[in-house]
Tab-separated table of C-alpha atoms in Angstrom:
chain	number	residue	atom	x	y	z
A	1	UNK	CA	46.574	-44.246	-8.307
A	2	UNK	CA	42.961	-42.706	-8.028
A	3	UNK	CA	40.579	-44.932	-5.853
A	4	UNK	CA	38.201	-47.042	-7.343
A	5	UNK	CA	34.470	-46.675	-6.927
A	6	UNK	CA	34.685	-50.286	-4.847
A	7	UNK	CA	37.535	-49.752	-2.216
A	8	UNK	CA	38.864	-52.994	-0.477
A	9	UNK	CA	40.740	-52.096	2.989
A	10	UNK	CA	43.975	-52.522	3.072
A	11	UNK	CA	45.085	-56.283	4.730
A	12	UNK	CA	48.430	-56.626	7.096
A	13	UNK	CA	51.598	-56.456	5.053
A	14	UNK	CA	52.995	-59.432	4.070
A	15	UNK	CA	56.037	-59.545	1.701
A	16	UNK	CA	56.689	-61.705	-0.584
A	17	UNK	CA	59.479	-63.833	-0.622
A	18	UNK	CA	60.971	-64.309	-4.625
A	19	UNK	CA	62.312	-67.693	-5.403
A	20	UNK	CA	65.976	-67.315	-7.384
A	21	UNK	CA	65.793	-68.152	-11.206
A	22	UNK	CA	68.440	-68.975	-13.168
A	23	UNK	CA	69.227	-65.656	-14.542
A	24	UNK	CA	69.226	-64.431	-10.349
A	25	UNK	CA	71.772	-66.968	-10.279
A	26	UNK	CA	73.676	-66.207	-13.291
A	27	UNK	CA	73.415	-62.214	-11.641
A	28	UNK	CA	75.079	-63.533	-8.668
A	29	UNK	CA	77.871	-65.458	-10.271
A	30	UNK	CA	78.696	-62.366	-12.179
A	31	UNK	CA	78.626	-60.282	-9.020
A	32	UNK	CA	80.654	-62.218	-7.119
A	33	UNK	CA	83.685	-61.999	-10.004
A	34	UNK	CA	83.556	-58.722	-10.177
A	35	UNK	CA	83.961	-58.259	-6.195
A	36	UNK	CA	86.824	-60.532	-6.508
A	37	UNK	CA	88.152	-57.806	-9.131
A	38	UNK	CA	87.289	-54.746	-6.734
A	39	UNK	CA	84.063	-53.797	-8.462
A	40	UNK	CA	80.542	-53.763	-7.079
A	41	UNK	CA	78.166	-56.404	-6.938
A	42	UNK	CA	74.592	-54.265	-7.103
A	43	UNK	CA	76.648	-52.771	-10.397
A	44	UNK	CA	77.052	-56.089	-11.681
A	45	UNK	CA	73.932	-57.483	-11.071
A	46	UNK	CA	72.104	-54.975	-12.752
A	47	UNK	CA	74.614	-54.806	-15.748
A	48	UNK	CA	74.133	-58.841	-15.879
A	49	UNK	CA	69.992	-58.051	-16.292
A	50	UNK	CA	70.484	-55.226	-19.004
A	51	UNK	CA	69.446	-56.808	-22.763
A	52	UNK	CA	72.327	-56.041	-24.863
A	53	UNK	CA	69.539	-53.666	-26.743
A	54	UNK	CA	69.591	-50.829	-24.360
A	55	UNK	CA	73.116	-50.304	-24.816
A	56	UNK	CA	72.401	-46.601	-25.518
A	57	UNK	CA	70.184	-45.579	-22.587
A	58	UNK	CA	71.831	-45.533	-19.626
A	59	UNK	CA	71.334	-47.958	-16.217
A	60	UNK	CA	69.158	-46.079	-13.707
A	61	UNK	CA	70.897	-46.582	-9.984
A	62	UNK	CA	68.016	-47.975	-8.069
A	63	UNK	CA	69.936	-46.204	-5.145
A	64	UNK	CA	69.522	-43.045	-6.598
A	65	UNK	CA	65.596	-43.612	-7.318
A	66	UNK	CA	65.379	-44.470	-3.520
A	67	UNK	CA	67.253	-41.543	-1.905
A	68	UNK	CA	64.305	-39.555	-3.767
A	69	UNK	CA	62.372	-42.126	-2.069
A	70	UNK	CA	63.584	-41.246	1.255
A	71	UNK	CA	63.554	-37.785	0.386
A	72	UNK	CA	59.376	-37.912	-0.193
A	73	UNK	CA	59.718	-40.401	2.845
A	74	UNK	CA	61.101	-37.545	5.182
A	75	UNK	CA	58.453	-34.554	3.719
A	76	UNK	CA	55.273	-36.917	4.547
A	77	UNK	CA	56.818	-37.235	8.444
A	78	UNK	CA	57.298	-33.834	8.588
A	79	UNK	CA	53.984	-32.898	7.272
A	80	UNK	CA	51.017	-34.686	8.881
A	81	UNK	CA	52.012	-38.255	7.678
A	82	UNK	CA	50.967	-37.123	3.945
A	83	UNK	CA	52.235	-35.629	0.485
A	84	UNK	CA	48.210	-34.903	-0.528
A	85	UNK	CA	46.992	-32.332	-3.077
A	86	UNK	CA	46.387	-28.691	-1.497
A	87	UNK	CA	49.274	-29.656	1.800
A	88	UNK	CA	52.055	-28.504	3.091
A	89	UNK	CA	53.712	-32.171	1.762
A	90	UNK	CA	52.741	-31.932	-1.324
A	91	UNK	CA	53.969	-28.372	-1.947
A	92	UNK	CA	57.300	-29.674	-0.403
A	93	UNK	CA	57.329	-32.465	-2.911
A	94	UNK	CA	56.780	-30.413	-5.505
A	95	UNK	CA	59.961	-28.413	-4.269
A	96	UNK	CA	62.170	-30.656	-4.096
A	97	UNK	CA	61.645	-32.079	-7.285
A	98	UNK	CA	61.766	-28.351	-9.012
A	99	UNK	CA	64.870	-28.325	-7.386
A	100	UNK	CA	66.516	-31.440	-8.478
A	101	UNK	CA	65.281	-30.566	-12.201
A	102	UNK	CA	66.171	-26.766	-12.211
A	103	UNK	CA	69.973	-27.655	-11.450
A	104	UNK	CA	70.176	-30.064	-13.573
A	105	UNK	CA	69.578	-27.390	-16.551
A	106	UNK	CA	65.568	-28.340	-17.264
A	107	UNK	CA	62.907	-25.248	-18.020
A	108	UNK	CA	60.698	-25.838	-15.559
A	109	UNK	CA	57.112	-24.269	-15.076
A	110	UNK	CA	53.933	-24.559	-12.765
A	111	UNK	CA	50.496	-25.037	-13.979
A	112	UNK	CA	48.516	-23.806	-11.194
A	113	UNK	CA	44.469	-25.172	-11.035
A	114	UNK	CA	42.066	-25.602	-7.917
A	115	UNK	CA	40.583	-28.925	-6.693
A	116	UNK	CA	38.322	-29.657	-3.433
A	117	UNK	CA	38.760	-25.551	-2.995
A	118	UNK	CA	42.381	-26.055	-2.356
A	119	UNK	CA	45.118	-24.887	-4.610
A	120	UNK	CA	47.070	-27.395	-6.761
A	121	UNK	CA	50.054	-27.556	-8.814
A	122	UNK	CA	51.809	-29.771	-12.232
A	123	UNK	CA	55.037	-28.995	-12.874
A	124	UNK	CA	56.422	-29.615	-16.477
A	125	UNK	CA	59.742	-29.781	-17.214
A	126	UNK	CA	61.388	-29.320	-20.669
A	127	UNK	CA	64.747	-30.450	-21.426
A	128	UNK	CA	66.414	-27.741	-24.131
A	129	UNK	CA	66.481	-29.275	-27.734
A	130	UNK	CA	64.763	-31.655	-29.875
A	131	UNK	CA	62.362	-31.088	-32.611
A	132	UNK	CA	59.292	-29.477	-30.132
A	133	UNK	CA	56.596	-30.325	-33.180
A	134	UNK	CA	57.780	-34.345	-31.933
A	135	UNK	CA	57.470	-34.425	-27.954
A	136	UNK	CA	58.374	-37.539	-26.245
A	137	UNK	CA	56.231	-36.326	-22.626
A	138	UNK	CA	56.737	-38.704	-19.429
A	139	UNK	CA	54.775	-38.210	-16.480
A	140	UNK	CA	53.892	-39.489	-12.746
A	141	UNK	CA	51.596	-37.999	-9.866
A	142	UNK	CA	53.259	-36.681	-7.260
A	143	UNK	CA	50.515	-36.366	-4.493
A	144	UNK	CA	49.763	-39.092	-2.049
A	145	UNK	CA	46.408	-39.902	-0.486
A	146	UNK	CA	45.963	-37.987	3.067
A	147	UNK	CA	45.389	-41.447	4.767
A	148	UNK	CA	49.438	-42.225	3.743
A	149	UNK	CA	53.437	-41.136	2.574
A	150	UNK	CA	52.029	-42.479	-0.245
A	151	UNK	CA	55.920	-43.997	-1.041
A	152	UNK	CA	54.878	-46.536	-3.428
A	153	UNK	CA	51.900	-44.822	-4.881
A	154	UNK	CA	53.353	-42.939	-6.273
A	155	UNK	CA	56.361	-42.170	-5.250
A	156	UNK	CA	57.708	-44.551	-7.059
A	157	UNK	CA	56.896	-43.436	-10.215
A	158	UNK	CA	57.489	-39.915	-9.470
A	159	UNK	CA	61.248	-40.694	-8.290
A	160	UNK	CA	62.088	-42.986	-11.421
A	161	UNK	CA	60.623	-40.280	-13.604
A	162	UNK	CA	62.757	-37.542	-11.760
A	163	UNK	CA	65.659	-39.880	-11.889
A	164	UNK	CA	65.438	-40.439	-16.123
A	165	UNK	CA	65.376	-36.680	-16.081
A	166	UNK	CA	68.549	-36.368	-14.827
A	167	UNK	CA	70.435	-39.219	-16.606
A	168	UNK	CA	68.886	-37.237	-19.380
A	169	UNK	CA	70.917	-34.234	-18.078
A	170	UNK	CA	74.137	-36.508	-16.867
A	171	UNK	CA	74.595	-38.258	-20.477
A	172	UNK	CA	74.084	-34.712	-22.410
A	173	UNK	CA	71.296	-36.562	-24.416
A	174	UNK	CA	70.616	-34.573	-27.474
A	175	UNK	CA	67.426	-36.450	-28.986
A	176	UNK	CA	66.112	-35.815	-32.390
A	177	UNK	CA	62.205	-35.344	-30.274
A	178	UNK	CA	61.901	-33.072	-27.788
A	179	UNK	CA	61.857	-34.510	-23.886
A	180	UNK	CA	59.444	-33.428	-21.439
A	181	UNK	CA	58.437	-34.295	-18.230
A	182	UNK	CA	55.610	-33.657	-15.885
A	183	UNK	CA	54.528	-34.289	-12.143
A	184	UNK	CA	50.691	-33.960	-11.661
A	185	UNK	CA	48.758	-32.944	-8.694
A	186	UNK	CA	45.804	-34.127	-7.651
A	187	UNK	CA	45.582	-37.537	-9.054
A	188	UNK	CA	43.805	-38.947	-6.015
A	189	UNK	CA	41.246	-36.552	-6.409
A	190	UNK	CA	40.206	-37.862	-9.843
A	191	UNK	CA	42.426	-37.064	-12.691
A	192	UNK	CA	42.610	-33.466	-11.626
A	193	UNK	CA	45.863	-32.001	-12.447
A	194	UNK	CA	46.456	-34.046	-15.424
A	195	UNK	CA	43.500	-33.232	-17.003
A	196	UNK	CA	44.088	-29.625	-16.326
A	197	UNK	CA	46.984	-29.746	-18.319
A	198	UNK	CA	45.436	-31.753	-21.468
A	199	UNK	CA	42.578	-29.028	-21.373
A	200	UNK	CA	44.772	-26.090	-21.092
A	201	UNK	CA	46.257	-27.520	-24.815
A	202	UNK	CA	44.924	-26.115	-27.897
A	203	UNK	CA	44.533	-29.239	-30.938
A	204	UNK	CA	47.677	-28.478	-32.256
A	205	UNK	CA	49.836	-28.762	-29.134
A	206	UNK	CA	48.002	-32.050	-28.235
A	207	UNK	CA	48.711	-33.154	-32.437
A	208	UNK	CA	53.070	-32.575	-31.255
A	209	UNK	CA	52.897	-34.472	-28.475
A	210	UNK	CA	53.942	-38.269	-29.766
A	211	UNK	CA	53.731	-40.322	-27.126
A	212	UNK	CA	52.640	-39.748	-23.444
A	213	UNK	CA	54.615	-42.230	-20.881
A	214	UNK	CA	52.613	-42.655	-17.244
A	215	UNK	CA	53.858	-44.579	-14.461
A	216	UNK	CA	51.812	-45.257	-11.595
A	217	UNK	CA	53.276	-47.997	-8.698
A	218	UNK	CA	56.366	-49.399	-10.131
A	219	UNK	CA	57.776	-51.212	-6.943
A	220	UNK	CA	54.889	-52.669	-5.383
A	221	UNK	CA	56.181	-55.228	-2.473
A	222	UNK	CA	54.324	-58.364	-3.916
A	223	UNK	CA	55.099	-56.908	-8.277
A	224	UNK	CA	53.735	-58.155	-11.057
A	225	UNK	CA	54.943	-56.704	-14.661
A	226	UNK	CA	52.084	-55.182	-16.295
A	227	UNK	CA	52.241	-52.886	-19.452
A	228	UNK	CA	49.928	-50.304	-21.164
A	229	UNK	CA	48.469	-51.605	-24.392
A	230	UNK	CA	47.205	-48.926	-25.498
A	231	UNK	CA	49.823	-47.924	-28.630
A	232	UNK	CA	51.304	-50.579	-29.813
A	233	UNK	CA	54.536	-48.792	-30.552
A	234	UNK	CA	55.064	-47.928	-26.869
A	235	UNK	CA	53.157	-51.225	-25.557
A	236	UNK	CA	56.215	-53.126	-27.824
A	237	UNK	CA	58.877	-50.866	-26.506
A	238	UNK	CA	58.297	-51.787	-22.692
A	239	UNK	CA	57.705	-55.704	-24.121
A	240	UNK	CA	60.817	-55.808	-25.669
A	241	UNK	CA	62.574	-54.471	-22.727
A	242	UNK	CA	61.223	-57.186	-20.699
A	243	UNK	CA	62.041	-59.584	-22.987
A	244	UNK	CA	65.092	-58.844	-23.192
A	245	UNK	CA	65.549	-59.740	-19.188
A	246	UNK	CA	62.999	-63.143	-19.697
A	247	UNK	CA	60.714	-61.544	-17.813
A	248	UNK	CA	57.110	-61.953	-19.093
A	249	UNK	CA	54.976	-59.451	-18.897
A	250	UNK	CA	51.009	-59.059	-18.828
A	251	UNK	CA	48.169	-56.414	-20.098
A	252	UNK	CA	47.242	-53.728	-17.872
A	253	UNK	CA	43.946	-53.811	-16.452
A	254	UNK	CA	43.825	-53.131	-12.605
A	255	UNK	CA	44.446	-49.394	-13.184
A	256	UNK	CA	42.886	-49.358	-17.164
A	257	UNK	CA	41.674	-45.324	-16.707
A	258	UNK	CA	42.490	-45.074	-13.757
A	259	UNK	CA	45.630	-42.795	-14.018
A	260	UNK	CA	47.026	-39.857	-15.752
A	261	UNK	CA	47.058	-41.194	-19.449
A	262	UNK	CA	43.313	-41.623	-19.677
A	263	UNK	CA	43.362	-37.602	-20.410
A	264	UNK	CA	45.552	-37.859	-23.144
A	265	UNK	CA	44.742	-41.074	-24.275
A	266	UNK	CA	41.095	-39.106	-24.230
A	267	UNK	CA	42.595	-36.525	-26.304
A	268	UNK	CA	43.502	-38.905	-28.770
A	269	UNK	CA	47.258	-38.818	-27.656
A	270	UNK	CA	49.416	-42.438	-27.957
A	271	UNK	CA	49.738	-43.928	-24.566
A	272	UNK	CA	51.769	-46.274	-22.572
A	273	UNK	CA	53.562	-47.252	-19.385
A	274	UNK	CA	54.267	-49.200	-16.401
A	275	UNK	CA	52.475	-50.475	-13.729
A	276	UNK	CA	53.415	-53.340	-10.657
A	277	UNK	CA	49.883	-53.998	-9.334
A	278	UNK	CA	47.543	-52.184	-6.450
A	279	UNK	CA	44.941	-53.797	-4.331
A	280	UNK	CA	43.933	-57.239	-6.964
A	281	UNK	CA	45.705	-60.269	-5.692
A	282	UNK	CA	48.119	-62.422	-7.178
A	283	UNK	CA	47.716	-65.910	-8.768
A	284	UNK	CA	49.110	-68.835	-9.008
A	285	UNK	CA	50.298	-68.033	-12.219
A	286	UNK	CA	51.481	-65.131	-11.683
A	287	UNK	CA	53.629	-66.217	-8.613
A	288	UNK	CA	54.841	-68.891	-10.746
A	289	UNK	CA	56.514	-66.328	-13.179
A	290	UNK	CA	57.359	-63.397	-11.052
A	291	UNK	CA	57.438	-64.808	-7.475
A	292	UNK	CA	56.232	-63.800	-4.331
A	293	UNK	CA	52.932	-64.582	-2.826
A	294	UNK	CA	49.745	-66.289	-3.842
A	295	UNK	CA	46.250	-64.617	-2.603
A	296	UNK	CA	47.968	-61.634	-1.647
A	297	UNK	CA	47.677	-58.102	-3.242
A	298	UNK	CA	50.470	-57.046	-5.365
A	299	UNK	CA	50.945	-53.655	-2.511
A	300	UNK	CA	49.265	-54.404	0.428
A	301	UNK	CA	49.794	-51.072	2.065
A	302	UNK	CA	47.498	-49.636	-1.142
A	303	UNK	CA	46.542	-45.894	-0.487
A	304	UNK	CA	47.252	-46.976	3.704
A	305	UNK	CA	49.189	-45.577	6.276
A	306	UNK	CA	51.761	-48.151	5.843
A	307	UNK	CA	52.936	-47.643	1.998
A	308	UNK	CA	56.202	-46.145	3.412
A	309	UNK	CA	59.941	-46.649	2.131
A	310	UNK	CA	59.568	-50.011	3.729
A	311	UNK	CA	56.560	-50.885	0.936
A	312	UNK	CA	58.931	-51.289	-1.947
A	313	UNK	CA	60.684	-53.830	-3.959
A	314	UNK	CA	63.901	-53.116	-4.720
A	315	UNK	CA	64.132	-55.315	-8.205
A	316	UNK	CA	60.845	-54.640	-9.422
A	317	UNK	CA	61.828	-50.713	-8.786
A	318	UNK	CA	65.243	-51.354	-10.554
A	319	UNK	CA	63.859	-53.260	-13.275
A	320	UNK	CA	60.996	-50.314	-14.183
A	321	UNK	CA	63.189	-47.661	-13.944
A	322	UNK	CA	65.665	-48.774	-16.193
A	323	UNK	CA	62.416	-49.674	-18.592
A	324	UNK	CA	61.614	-46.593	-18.595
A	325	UNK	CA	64.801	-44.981	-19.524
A	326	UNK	CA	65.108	-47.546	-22.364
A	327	UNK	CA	61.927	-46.360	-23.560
A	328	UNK	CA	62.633	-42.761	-23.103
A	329	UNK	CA	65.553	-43.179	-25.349
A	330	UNK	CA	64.034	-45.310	-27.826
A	331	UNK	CA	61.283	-43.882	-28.972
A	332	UNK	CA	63.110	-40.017	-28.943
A	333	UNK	CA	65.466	-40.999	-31.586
């Protein structure tokens, strides 16, 4: 997510520690029969959290999401400690995930633009069918800051992105709207690559697009659940999901134009998405529905050296990834 004119520094990490509800429980009990049957407990704990709505979209394996994790994880390391716009980590990123996409049978492309006199790169990837006057697009940024991996911001929404793509591609998903997806550069620099893109379109290309999906931190170490409410279509997609787990959910307003919808949304383009919370700090109230720690910010390790693979939560990363295949699914029918 792009910094704010007021930065606050980074504090020490300190995770948060989530109390066991009843449905945790209920998870557990579940998971534990089907070991005693041979199964697999992380499979049955995240079948026991599905609503009965999404039967259609499929479960996103929160172990695949963090291999890419790992993946991004290992390119930073290699490359100076960063994935940042114009590096040799971010064109690695970008690699990798053309990669991953390209094999699994998506038409991919790079929309080249320059930012901060370095070179920069989206990539878009379109998924072969669908009624292309109706597209359902879904993006993330891909670059980090230079100060950090950059693992939860945004990895995280990168990988789940990446990872719907291919369950797209697994299932043989034949929606009636067409699918696309997109990776921006340059986020960190202000809105760069995505608004690249939205400029590049003429009206009518902007008029096809239905719905643009943005997630930005989606497994923040200390997560709240925060959605878009910008069109209510989408805003009661992702609320419905929640719902559907007994998990409420609040407005967005940490990031509120801050991120790659506010050029489409601009554009006049229905937004929406997911976000688990940056450098504000949690309440009461908010620990007292989601857990984990009162005071603190929901990612502590916010555009820092530290937001590694280590500055994730596992369930809130789960949790939005599966959202956002629901959603994908839902509102492409």
């Amino acid at each position: 997510m792009k910094l704010p004119q007021s930065v606050r520094l980074p504090r020490s990490l300190k995770l948060p520690r989530s109390p066991l509800s009843g449905r945790a429980l209920t998870a557990g009990a579940v998971a534990v029969a089907t070991l005693m049957a041979g199964g697999s407990a992380a499979g049955a704990a995240s079948a026991a959290e599905r609503p009965a709505a999404v039967a259609d979209a499929p479960d996103i394996p929160v172990a695949n999401v963090k291999a890419h994790l790992t993946q991004l994880q290992s390119i930073a390391t290699a490359n100076g400690g960063n994935r940042a716009h114009g590096r040799p980590g971010y064109q690695a990123s970008l690699d990798y995930v053309r990669a991953e996409l390209d094999a699994a049978g998506f038409t991919t492309s790079l929309q080249e633009f320059t930012a901060s006199g370095r070179t920069g790169y989206n990539l878009i990837a379109d998924w072969p069918g669908g009624d292309e006057d109706q597209v359902v697009m879904s993006g993330a940024h891909l670059d980090s800051v230079t100060s950090g991996p950059g693992i939860n911001d945004n990895g995280s929404g990168s990988s789940a992105v990446l990872e719907t793509a291919l369950a797209v591609a697994r299932s043989g998903y034949q929606p009636t709207k067409h699918l696309r997806f997109a990776w921006w550069g340059a986020e960190e620099l202000g809105l760069v690559g995505s608004s690249h893109y939205v400029d590049s379109l003429g009206s009518a290309d902007r008029e096809k697009i239905s719905g643009y999906l943005n997630f930005d931190m989606i497994g923040s170490p200390n997560p709240g659940y925060f959605v878009y409410d910008d069109d209510p279509t989408i805003e009661k997609t992702f609320k419905d999901y929640f719902a559907g787990l007994g998990i409420t959910t609040e407005i967005e307003t940490e990031g509120d134009g801050r991120s790659d919808h506010a050029p489409f949304k601009n554009a006049g383009v229905p937004v929406g998405g997911l976000f688990s919370g940056a450098d504000y700090r949690k309440t009461s109230a908010q620990a007292a529905e989601w857990g984990g720690t009162v005071g603190e910010p929901f990612d502590p390790c916010y555009h820092s050296s530290c937001d590694t693979t280590a500055n994730v939560d596992d369930t809130a990363l789960d949790r939005n990834s599966d959202a956002i295949a629901y959603a994908v699914w839902e509102l492409s029918q």
